[in-house]
CSV table of C-alpha atoms in Angstrom, one decimal:
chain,number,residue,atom,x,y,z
A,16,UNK,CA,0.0,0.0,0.0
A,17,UNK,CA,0.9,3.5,-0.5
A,18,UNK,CA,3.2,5.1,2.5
A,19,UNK,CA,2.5,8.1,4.9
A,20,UNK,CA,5.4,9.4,7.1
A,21,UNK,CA,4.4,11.1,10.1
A,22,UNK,CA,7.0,12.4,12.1
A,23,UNK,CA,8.1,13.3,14.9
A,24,UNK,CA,7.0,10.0,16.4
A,25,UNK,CA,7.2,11.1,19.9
A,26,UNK,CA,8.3,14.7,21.4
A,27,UNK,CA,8.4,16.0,24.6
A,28,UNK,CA,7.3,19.9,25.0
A,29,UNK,CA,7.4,22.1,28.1
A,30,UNK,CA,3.3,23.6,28.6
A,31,UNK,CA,3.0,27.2,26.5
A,32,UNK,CA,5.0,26.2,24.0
A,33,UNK,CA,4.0,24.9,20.4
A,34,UNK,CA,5.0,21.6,18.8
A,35,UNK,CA,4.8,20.6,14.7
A,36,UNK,CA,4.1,17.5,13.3
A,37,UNK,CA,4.6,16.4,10.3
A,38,UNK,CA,2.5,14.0,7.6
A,39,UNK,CA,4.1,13.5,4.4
A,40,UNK,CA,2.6,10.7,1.4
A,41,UNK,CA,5.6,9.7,0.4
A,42,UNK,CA,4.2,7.9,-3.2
A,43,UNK,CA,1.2,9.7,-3.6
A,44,UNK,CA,-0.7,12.9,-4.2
A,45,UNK,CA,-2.8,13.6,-0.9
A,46,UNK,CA,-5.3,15.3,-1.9
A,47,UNK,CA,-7.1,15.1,1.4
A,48,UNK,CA,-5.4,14.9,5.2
A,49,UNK,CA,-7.4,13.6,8.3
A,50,UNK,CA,-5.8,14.2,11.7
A,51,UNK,CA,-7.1,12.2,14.4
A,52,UNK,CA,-6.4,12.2,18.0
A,53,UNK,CA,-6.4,9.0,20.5
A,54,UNK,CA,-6.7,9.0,24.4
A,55,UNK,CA,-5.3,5.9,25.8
A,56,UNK,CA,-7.7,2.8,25.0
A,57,UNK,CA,-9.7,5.1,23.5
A,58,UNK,CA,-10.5,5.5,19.7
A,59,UNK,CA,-9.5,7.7,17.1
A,60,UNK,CA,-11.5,11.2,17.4
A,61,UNK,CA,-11.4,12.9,13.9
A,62,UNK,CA,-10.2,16.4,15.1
A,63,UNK,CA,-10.3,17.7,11.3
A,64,UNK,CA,-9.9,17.3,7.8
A,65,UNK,CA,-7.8,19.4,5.2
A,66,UNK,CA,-7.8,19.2,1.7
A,67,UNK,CA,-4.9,20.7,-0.3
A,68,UNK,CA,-4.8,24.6,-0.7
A,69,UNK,CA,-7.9,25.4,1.2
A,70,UNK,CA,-8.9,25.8,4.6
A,71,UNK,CA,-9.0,22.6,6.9
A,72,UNK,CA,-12.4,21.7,8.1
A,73,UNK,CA,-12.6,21.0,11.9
A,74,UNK,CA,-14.8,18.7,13.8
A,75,UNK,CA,-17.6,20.6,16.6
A,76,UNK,CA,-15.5,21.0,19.8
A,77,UNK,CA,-11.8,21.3,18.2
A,78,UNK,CA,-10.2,24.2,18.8
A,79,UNK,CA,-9.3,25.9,15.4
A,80,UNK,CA,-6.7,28.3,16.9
A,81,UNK,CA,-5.1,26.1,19.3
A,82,UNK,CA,-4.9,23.1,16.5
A,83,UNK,CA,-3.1,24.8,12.9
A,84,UNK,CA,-3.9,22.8,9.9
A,85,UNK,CA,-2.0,23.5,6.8
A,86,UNK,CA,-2.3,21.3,3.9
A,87,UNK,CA,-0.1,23.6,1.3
A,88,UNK,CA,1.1,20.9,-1.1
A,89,UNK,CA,-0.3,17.5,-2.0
A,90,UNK,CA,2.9,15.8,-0.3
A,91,UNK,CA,2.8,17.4,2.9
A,92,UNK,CA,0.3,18.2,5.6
A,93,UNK,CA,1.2,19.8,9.5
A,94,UNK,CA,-0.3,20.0,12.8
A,95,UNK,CA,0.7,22.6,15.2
A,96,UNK,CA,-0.6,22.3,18.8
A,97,UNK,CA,-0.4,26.0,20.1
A,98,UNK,CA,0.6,27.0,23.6
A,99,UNK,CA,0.8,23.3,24.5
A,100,UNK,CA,-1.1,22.2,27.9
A,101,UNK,CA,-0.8,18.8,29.8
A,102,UNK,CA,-4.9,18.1,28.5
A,103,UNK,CA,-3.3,18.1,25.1
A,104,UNK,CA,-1.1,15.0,25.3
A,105,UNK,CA,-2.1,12.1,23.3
A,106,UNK,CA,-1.3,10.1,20.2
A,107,UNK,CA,-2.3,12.0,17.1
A,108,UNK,CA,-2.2,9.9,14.0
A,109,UNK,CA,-2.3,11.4,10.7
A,110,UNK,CA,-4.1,9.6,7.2
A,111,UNK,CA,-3.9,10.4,3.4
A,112,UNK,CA,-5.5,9.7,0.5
A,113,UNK,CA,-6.4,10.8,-2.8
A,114,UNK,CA,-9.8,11.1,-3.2
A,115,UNK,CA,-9.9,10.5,-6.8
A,116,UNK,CA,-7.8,7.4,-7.0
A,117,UNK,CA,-7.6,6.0,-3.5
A,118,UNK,CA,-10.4,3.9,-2.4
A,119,UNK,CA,-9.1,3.9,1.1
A,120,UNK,CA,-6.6,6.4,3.2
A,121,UNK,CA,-3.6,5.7,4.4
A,122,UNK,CA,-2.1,6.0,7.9
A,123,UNK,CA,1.4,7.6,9.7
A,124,UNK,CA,3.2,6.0,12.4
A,125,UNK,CA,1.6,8.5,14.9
A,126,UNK,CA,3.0,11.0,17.0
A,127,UNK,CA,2.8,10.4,21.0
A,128,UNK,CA,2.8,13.7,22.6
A,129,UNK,CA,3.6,14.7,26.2
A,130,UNK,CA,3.3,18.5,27.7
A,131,UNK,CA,5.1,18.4,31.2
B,216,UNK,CA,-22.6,13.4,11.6
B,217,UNK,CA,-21.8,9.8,10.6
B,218,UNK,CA,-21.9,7.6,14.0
B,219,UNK,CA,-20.0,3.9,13.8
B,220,UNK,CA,-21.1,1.5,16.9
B,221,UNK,CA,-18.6,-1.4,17.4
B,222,UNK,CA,-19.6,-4.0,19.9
B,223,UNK,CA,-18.8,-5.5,21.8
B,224,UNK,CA,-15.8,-3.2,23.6
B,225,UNK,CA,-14.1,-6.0,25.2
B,226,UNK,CA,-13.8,-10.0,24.2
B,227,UNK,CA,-11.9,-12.4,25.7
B,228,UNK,CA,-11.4,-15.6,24.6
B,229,UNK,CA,-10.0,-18.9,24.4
B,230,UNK,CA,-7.4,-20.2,21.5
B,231,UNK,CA,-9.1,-22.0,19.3
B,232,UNK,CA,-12.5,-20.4,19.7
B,233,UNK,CA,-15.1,-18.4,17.1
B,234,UNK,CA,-16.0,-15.1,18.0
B,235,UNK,CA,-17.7,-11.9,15.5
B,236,UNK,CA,-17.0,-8.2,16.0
B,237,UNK,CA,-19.8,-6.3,14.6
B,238,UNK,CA,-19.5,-2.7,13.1
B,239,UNK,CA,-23.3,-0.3,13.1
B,240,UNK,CA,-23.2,2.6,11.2
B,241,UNK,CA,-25.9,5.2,10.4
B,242,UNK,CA,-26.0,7.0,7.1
B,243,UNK,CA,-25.5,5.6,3.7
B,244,UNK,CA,-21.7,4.4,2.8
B,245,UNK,CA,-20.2,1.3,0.5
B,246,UNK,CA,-17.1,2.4,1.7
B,247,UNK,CA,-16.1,0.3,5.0
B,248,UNK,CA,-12.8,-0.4,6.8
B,249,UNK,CA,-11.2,-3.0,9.7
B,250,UNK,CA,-8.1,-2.2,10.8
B,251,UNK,CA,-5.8,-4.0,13.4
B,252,UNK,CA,-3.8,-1.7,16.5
B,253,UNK,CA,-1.2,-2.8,18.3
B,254,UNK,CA,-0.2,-1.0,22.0
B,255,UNK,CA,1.4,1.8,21.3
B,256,UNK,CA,0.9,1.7,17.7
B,257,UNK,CA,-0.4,3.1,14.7
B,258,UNK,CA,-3.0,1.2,12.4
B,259,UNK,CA,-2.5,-1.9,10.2
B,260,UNK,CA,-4.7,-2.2,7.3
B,261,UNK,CA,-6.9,-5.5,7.7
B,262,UNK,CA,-9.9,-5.2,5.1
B,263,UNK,CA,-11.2,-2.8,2.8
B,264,UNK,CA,-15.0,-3.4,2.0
B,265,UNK,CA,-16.2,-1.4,-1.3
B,266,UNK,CA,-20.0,-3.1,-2.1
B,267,UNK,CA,-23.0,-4.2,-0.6
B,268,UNK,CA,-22.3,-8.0,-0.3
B,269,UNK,CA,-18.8,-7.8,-0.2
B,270,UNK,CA,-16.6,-10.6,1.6
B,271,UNK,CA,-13.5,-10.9,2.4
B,272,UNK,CA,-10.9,-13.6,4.2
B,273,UNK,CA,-7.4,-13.4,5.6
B,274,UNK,CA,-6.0,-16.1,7.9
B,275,UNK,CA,-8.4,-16.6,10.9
B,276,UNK,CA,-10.1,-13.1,9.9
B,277,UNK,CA,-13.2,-12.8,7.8
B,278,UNK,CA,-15.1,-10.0,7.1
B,279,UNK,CA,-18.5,-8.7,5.1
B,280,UNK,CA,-20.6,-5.4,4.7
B,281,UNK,CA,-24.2,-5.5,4.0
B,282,UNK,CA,-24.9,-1.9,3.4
B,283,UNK,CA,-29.0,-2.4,3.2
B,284,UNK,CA,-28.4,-3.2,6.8
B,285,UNK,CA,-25.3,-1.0,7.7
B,286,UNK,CA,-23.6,-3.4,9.2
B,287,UNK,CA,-20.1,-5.1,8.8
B,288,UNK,CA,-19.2,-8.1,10.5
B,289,UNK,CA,-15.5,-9.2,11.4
B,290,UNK,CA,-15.6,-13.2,12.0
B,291,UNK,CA,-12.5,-14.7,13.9
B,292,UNK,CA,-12.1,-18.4,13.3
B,293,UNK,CA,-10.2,-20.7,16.0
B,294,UNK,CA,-8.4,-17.8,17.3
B,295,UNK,CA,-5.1,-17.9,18.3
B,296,UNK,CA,-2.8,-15.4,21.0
B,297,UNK,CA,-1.4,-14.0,18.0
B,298,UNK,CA,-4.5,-12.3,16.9
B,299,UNK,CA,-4.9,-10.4,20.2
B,300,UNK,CA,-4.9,-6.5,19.3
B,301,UNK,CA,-7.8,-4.3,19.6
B,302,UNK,CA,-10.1,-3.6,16.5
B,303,UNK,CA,-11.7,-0.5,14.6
B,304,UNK,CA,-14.3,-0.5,12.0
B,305,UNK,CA,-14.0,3.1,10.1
B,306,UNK,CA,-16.6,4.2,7.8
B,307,UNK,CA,-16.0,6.6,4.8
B,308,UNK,CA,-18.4,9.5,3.8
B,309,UNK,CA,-20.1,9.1,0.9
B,310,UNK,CA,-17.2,11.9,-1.0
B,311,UNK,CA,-14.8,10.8,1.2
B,312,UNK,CA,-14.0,13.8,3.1
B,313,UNK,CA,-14.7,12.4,6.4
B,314,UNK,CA,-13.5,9.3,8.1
B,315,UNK,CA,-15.2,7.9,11.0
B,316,UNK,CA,-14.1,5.3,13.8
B,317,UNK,CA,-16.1,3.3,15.7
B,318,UNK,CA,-14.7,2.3,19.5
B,319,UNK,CA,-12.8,-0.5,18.9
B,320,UNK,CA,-12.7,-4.0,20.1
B,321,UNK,CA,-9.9,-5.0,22.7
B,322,UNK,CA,-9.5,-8.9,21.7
B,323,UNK,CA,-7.6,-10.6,24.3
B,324,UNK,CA,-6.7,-14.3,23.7
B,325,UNK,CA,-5.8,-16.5,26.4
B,326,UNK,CA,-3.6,-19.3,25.8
């Protein structure tokens, strides 16, 4: 199947600040992103879905301002967490696909996040 | 909002035994998922379901979709320790621009 490299895989931040992560299709054109987030032994919550070159769409209850979505190539989409806060660690997983050719989307290895 | 129900939450079972996972979803799709987690883990593709009727087999895993009845069905056959993992059902939106998961199922196979 096709490949999706999400990195960084785990990071470590200090609350206030802001940390990036990266999704990147790696043998594809991603025409559309989904970022999810998972509590522990919970499932995936769809925080938001961007499509390349416009505006992400966010699920009801997700922050737009604290979570950045930008989608600006068809290789490449990022997550910023803003001012960073121990409520925000978690394991955010990232998934491609192209919604023209792909009948399915592909996922990243998932980031695990901590705020101390 | 496209809602998945996975049941049951929890299974626990012997080696060797049959069990199903079943996947509930509300609004129209033909576009249906199973994937496999690991602790700690991202997700391993298991199944991609595309049509009503549809019917798939790997190993010890089976699954179907039935889309008159939105429902999907993940059929484990004389499991073994290996298979234990917990499972998602996801369900696409008709254009694809959302992607829905339903709870999970934390399958725990005692030797």
């Amino acid at each position: 199947g096709a490949v999706v490299s999400q990195h960084p895989s785990w990071v470590i931040c200090k609350s206030g600040t802001s940390v990036k992560i990266e999704c990147r299709s790696l043998d594809f054109q991603a025409t559309t992103m989904f970022w999810y987030r998972q509590f522990p032994k919970q499932s995936l919550m769809l925080m938001a879905t961007s499509n390349e070159g416009s505006k992400a769409t966010y699920e009801q209850g997700v922050e737009k301002d604290k979570f950045l979505i930008n989608h600006a190539s068809l290789t490449l989409s990022t997550l910023t967490v803003t001012s960073a806060h121990p409520e925000d660690s978690s394991f955010y997983i990232c998934s491609a696909t192209n919604r023209g050719l792909n009948t399915e989307a592909f996922f990243g290895q998932g980031t695990r996040l901590t705020v101390v | 909002e496209l809602k998945v129900e996975q049941n049951p939450l929890f299974l626990s079972m012997q080696e060797g035994k049959n069990y199903t996972i079943y996947c509930n979803y509300s609004t129209t799709s033909d576009r249906l998922y199973w994937y496999r987690q690991d602790p700690g883990k991202s997700l391993e593709s298991l199944f991609v379901l595309l049509s009503n009727g549809a019917v798939k087999q790997e190993g010890r895993l089976m699954a179907s979709l039935d889309t008159k009845a939105r429902l999907s069905t993940l059929h484990i056959t004389a499991a073994v320790h290996d298979l234990s993992a917990t499972y998602f059902c996801a369900v696409a939106s008709y254009n694809f621009n959302k992607f829905y998961f339903g709870s999970g199922t934390k399958l725990n196979v005692k030797p």
